[in-house]
mmCIF file of C-alpha atoms and ligand atoms in Angstrom:
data_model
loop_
_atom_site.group_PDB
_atom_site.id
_atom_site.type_symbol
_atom_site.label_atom_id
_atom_site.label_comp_id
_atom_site.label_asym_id
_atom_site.label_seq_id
_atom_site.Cartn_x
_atom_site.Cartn_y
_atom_site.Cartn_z
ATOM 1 C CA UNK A 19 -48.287 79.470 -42.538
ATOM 2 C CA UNK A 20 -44.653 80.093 -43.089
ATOM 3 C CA UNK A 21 -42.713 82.988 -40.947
ATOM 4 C CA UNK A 22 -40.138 84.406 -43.636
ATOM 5 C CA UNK A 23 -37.573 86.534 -42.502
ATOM 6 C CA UNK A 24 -38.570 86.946 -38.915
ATOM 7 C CA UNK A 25 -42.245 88.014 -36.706
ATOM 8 C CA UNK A 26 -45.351 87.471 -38.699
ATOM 9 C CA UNK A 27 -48.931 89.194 -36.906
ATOM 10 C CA UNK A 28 -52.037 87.354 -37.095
ATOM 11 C CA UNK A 29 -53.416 90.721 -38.867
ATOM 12 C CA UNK A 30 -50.897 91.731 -41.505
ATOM 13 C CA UNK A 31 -49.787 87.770 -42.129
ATOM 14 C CA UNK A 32 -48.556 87.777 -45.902
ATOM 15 C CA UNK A 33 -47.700 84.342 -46.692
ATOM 16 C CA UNK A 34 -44.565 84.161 -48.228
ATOM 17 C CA UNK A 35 -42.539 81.248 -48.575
ATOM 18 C CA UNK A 36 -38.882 80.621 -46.822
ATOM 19 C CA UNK A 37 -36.364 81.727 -49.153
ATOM 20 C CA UNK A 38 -34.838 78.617 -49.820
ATOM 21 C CA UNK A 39 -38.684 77.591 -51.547
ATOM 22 C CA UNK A 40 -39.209 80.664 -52.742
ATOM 23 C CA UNK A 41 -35.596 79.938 -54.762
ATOM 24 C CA UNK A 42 -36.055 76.685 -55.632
ATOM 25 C CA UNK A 43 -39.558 78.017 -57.012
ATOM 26 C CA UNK A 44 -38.394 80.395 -59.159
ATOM 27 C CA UNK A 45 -35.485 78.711 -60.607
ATOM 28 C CA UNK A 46 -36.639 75.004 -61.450
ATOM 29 C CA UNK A 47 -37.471 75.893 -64.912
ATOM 30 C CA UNK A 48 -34.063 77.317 -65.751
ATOM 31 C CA UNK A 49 -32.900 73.641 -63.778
ATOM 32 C CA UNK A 50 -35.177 71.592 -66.342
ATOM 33 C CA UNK A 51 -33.930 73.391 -68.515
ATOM 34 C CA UNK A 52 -30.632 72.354 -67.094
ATOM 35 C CA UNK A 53 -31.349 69.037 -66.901
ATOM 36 C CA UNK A 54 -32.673 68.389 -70.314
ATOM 37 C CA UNK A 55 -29.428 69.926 -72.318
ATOM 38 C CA UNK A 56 -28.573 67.508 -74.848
ATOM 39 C CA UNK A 57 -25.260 66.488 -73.442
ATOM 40 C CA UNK A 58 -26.589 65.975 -70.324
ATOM 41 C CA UNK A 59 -29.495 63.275 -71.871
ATOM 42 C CA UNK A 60 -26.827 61.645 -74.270
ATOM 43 C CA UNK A 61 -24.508 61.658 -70.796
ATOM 44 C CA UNK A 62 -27.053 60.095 -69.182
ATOM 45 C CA UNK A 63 -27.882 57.466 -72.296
ATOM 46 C CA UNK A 64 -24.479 56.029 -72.581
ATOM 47 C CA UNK A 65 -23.558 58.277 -76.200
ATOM 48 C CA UNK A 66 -20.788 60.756 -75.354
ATOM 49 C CA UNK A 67 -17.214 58.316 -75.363
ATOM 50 C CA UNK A 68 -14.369 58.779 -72.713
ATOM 51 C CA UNK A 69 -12.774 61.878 -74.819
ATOM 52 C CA UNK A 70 -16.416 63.829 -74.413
ATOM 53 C CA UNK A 71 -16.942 62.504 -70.944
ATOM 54 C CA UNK A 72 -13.071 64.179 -70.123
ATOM 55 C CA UNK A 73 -13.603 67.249 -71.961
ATOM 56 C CA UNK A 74 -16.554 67.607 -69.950
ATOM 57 C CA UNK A 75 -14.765 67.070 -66.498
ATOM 58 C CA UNK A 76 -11.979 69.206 -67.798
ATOM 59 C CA UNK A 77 -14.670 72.420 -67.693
ATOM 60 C CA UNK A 78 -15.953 71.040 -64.013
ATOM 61 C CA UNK A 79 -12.230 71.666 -63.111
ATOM 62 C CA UNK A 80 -11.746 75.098 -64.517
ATOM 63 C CA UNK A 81 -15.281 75.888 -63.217
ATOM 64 C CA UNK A 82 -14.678 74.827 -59.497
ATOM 65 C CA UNK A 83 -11.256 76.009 -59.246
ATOM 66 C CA UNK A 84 -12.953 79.637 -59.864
ATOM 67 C CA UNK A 85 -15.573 78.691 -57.005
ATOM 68 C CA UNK A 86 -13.113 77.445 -54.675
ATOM 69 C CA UNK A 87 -10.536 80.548 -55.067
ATOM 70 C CA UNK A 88 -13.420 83.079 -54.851
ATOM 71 C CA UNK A 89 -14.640 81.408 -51.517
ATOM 72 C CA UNK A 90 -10.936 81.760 -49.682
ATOM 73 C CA UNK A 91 -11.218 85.022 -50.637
ATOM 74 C CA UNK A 92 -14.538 85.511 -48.776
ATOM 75 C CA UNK A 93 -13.822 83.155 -46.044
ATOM 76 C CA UNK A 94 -14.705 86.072 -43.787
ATOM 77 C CA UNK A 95 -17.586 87.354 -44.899
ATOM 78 C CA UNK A 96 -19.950 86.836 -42.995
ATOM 79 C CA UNK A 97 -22.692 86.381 -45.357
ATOM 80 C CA UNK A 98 -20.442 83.400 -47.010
ATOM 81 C CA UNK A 99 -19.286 81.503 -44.162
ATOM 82 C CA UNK A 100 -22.156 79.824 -43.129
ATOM 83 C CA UNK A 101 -22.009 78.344 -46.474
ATOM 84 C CA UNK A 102 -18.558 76.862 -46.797
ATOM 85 C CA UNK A 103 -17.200 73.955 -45.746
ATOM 86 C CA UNK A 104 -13.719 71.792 -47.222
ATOM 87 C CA UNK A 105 -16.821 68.848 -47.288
ATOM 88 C CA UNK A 106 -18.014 70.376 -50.172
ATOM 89 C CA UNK A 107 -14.529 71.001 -52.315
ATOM 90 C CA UNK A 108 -14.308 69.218 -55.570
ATOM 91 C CA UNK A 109 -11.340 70.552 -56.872
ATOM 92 C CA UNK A 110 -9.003 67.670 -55.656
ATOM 93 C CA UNK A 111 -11.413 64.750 -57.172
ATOM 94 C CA UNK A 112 -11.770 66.396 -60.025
ATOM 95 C CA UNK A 113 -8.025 67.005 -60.747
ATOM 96 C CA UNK A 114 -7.707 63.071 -59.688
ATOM 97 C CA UNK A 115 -10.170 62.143 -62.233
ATOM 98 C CA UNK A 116 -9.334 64.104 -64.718
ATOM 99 C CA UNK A 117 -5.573 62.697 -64.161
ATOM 100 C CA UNK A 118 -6.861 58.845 -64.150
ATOM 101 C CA UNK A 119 -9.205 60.007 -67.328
ATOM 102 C CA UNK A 120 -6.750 60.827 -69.637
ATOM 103 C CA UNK A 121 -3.274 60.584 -67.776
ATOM 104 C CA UNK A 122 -1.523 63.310 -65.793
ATOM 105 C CA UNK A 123 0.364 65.063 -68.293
ATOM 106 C CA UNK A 124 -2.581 66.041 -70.528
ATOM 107 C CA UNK A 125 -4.625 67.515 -67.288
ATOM 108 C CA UNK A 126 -3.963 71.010 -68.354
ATOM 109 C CA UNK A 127 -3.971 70.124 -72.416
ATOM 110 C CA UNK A 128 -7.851 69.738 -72.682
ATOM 111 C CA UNK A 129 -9.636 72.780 -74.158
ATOM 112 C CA UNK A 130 -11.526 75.282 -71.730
ATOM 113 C CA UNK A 131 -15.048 75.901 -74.337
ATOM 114 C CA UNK A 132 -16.214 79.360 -74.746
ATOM 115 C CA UNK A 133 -19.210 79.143 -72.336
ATOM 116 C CA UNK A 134 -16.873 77.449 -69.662
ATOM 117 C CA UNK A 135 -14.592 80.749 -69.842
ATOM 118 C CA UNK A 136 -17.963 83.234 -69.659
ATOM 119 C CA UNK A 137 -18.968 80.713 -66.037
ATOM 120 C CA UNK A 138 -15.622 80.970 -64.785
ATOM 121 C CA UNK A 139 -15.268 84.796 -64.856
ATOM 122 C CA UNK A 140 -18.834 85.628 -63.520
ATOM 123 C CA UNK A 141 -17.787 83.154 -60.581
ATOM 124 C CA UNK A 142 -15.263 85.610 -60.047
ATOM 125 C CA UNK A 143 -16.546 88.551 -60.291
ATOM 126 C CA UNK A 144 -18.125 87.716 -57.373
ATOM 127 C CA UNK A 145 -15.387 87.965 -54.904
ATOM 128 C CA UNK A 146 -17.288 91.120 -54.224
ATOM 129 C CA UNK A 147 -20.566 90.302 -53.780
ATOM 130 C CA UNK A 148 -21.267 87.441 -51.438
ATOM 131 C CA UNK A 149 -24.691 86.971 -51.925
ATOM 132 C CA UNK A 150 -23.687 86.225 -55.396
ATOM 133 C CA UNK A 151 -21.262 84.075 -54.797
ATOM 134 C CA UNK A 152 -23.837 82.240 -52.486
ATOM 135 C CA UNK A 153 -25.973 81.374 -56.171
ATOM 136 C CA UNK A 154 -23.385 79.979 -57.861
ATOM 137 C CA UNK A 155 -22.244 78.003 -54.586
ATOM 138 C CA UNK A 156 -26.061 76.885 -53.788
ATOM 139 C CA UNK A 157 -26.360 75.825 -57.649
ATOM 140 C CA UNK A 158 -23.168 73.617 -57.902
ATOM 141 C CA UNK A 159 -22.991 72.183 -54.895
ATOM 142 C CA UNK A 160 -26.609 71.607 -54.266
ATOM 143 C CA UNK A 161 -26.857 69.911 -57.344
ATOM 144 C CA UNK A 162 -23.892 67.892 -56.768
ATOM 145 C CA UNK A 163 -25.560 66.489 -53.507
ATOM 146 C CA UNK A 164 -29.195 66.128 -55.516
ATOM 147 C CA UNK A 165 -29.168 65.085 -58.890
ATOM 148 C CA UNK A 166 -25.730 64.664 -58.943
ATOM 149 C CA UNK A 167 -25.249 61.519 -56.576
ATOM 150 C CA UNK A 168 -27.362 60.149 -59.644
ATOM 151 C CA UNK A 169 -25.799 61.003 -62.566
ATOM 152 C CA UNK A 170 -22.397 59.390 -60.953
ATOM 153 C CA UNK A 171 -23.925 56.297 -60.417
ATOM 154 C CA UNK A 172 -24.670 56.614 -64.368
ATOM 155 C CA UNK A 173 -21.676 57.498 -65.491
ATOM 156 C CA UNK A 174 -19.758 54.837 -62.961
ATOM 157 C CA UNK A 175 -21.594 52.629 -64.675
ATOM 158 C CA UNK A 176 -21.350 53.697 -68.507
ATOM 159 C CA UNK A 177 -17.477 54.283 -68.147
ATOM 160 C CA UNK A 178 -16.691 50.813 -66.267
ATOM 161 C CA UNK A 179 -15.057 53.415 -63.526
ATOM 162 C CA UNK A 180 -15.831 52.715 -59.601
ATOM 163 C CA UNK A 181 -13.476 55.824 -58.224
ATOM 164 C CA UNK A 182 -10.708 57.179 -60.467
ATOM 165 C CA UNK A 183 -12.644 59.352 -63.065
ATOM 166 C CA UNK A 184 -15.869 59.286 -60.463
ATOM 167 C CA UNK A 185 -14.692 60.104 -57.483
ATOM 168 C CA UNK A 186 -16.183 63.891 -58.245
ATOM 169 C CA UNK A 187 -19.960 62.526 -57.621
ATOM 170 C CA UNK A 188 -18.923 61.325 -54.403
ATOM 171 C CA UNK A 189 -18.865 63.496 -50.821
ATOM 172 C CA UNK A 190 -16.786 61.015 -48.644
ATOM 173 C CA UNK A 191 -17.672 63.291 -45.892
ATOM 174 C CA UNK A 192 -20.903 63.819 -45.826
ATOM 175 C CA UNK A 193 -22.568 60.543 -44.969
ATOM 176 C CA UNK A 194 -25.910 61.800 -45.241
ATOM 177 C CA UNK A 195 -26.881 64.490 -48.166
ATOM 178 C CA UNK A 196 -30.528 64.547 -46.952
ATOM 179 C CA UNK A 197 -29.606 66.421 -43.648
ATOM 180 C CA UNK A 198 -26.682 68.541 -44.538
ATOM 181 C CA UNK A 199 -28.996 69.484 -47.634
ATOM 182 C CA UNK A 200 -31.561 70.522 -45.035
ATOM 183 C CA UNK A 201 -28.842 72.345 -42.854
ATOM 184 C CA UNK A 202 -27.722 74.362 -46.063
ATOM 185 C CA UNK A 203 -31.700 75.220 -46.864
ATOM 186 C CA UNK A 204 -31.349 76.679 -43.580
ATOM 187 C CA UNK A 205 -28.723 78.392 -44.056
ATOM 188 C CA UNK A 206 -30.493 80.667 -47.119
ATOM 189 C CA UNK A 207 -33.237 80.790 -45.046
ATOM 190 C CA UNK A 208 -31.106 82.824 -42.208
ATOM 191 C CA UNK A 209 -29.415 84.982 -44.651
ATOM 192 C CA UNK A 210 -29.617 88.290 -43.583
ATOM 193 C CA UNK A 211 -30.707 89.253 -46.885
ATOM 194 C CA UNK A 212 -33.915 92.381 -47.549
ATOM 195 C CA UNK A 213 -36.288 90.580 -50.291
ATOM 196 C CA UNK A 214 -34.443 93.239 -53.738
ATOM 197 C CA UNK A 215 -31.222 91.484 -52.383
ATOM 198 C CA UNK A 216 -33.190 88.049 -52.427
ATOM 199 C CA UNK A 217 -34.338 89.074 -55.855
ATOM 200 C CA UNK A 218 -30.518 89.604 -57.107
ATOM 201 C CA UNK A 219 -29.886 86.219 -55.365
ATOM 202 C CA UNK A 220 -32.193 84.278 -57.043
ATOM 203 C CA UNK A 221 -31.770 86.439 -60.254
ATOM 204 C CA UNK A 222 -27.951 85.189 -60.217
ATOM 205 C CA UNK A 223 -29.113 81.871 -59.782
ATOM 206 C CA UNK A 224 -31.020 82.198 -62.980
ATOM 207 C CA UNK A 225 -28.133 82.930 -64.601
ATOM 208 C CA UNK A 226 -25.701 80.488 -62.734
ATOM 209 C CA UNK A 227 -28.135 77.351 -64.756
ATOM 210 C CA UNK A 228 -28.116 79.818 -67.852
ATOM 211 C CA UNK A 229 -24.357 79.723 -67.831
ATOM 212 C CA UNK A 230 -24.534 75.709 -67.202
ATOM 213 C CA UNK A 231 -27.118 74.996 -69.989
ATOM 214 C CA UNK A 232 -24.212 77.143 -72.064
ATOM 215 C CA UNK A 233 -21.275 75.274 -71.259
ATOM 216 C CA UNK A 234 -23.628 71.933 -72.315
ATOM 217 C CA UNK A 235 -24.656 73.636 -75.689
ATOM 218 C CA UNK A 236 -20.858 73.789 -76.248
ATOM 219 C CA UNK A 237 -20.037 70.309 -75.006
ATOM 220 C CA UNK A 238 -22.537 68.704 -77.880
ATOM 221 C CA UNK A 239 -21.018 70.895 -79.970
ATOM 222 C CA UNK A 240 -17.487 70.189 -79.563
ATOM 223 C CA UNK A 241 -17.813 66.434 -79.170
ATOM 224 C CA UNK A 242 -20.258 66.474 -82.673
ATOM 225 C CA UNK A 243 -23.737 66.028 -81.192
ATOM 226 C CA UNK A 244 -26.462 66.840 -83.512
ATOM 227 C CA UNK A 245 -28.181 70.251 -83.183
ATOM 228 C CA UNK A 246 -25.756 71.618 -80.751
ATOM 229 C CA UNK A 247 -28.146 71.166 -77.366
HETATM 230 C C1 LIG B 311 -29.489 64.852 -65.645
HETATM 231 C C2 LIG B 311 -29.299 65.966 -64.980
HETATM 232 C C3 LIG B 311 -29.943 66.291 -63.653
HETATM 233 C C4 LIG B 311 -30.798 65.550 -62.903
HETATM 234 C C5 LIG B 311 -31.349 64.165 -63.178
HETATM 235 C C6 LIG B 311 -31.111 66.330 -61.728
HETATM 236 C C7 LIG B 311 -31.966 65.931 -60.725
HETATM 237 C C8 LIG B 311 -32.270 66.643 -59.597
HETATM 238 C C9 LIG B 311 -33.221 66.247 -58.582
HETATM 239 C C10 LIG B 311 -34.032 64.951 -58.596
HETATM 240 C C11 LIG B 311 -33.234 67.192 -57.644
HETATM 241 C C12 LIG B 311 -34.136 67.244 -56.416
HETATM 242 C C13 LIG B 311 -33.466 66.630 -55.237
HETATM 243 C C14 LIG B 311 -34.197 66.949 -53.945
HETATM 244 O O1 LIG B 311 -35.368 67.310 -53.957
HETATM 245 O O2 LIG B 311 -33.546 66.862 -52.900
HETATM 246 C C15 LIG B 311 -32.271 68.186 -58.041
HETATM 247 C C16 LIG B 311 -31.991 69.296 -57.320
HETATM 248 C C17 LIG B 311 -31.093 70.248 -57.707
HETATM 249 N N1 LIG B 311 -30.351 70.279 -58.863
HETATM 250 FE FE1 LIG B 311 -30.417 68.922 -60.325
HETATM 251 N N2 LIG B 311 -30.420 67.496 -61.772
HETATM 252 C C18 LIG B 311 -29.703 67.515 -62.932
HETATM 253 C C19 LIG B 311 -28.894 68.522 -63.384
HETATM 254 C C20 LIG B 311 -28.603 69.653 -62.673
HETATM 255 C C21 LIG B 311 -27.715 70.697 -63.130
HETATM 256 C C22 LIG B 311 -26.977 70.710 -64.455
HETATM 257 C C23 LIG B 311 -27.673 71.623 -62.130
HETATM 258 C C24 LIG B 311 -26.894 72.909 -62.068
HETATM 259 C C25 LIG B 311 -25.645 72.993 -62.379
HETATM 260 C C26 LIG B 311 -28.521 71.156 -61.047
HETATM 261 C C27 LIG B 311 -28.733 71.826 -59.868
HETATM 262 C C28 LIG B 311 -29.606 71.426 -58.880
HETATM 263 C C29 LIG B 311 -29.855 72.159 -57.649
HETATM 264 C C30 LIG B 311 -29.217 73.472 -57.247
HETATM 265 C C31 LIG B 311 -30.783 71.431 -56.917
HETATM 266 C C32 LIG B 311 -31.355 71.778 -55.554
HETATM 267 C C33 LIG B 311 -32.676 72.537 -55.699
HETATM 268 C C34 LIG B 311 -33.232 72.875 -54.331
HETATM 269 O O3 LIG B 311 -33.758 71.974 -53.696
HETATM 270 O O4 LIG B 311 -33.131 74.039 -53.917
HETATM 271 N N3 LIG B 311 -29.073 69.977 -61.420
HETATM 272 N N4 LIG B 311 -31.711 67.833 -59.238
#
């Protein structure tokens, strides 16, 4: 029996799941769907050369430097903080591997793709709305410490690179993902959030993989992959 949100009576028990199941629940679809974008599966098969491979960290950058300035300016919400931590930031690896990629003048030459413009200003429209900003935080980061400590191993491996150029898949302080990833979990779990704002939660993390599966659609499509996804 699970306790959600707070006292549970042995009479009027309605089983409902903590919130961080209840979210992974309802969104791994939209993650397989995710996970299954072209791009990603011709990442993941050694197909996409260097130039895709730095096009594609070039929209990680834009997309994290939108998540990283919207969470200074909600450093004191309360709602947020629980959340944040410099352990997480990605914006200085990816700058560094973006810079060892394709040399530090061209950093800011590489093309921002339509889809990668649409993420970038939903991230900030969230500056006010913390819950929000918690879905797109919960479905980057997350990630990065799930799926994405495998996918660098991957692409370490396709590009020849062991730091510069990978040094985004890697969380040189967090030793362990397994319990910080349980520590966040129980972080959604306390939110102090009524189950229609859990619904707007989880309904922004819907559209935080929607806006993901986008910005793949238009990485096959810019680096020539048949059929777009
Ligand atoms: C080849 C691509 C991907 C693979 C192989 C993959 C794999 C995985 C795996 C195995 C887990 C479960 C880890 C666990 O139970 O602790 C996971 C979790 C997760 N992934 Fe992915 N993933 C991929 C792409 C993505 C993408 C593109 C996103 C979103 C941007 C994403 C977001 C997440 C999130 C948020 C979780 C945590 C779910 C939760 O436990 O609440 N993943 N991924």
């Amino acid at each position: 029996m699970s306790t959600w949100g707070g006292s549970v009576t042995a009479q009027t028990t309605v089983d409902r799941p903590f919130f961080s199941q209840l979210l992974r629940e309802r969104s791994w679809g939209f993650h397989q769907r995710a996970e299954s974008a072209g791009f990603m599966q011709a990442l993941m098969d050694g197909e996409i050369d260097r130039a895709g491979y730095a096009l594609m960290v070039a929209q990680h950058l834009a997309i994290y430097e939108a998540l990283e300035t919207v969470e200074r300016e909600l450093y004191t919400s309360d709602v947020a903080k629980p959340f944040l931590t410099d352990k997480l930031h990605r914006v200085p690896s990816l700058r560094a591997d973006l810079a060892a990629l394709v040399g530090p003048e061209r950093v800011r030459t590489l093309p921002l793709l339509p889809a990668t413009l649409r993420y970038t200003v939903r991230i900030r429209e969230m500056s006010g709305w913390a819950g929000g900003f918690v879905a797109h935080h919960y479905t980057r980061y997350l990630g990065d410490l799930s799926g994405g400590l495998a996918i660098g191993k991957v692409v370490a491996r396709v590009y020849g690179l062991t730091d510069a150029g990978v040094s985004f898949y890697r969380f040189d302080q967090i030793e362990k993902p397994k319990p910080f990833k349980d520590e966040y979990r129980a972080h959604l779990d306390a939110a102090p959030w009524e189950p229609d704002e859990q619904e707007r939660v989880i309904a922004e993390v819907l559209n935080a993989y929607q806006l993901n599966t986008d910005v793949f659609t238009d990485l096959a499509e810019a680096v020539g992959l048949g059929g777009g996804r």
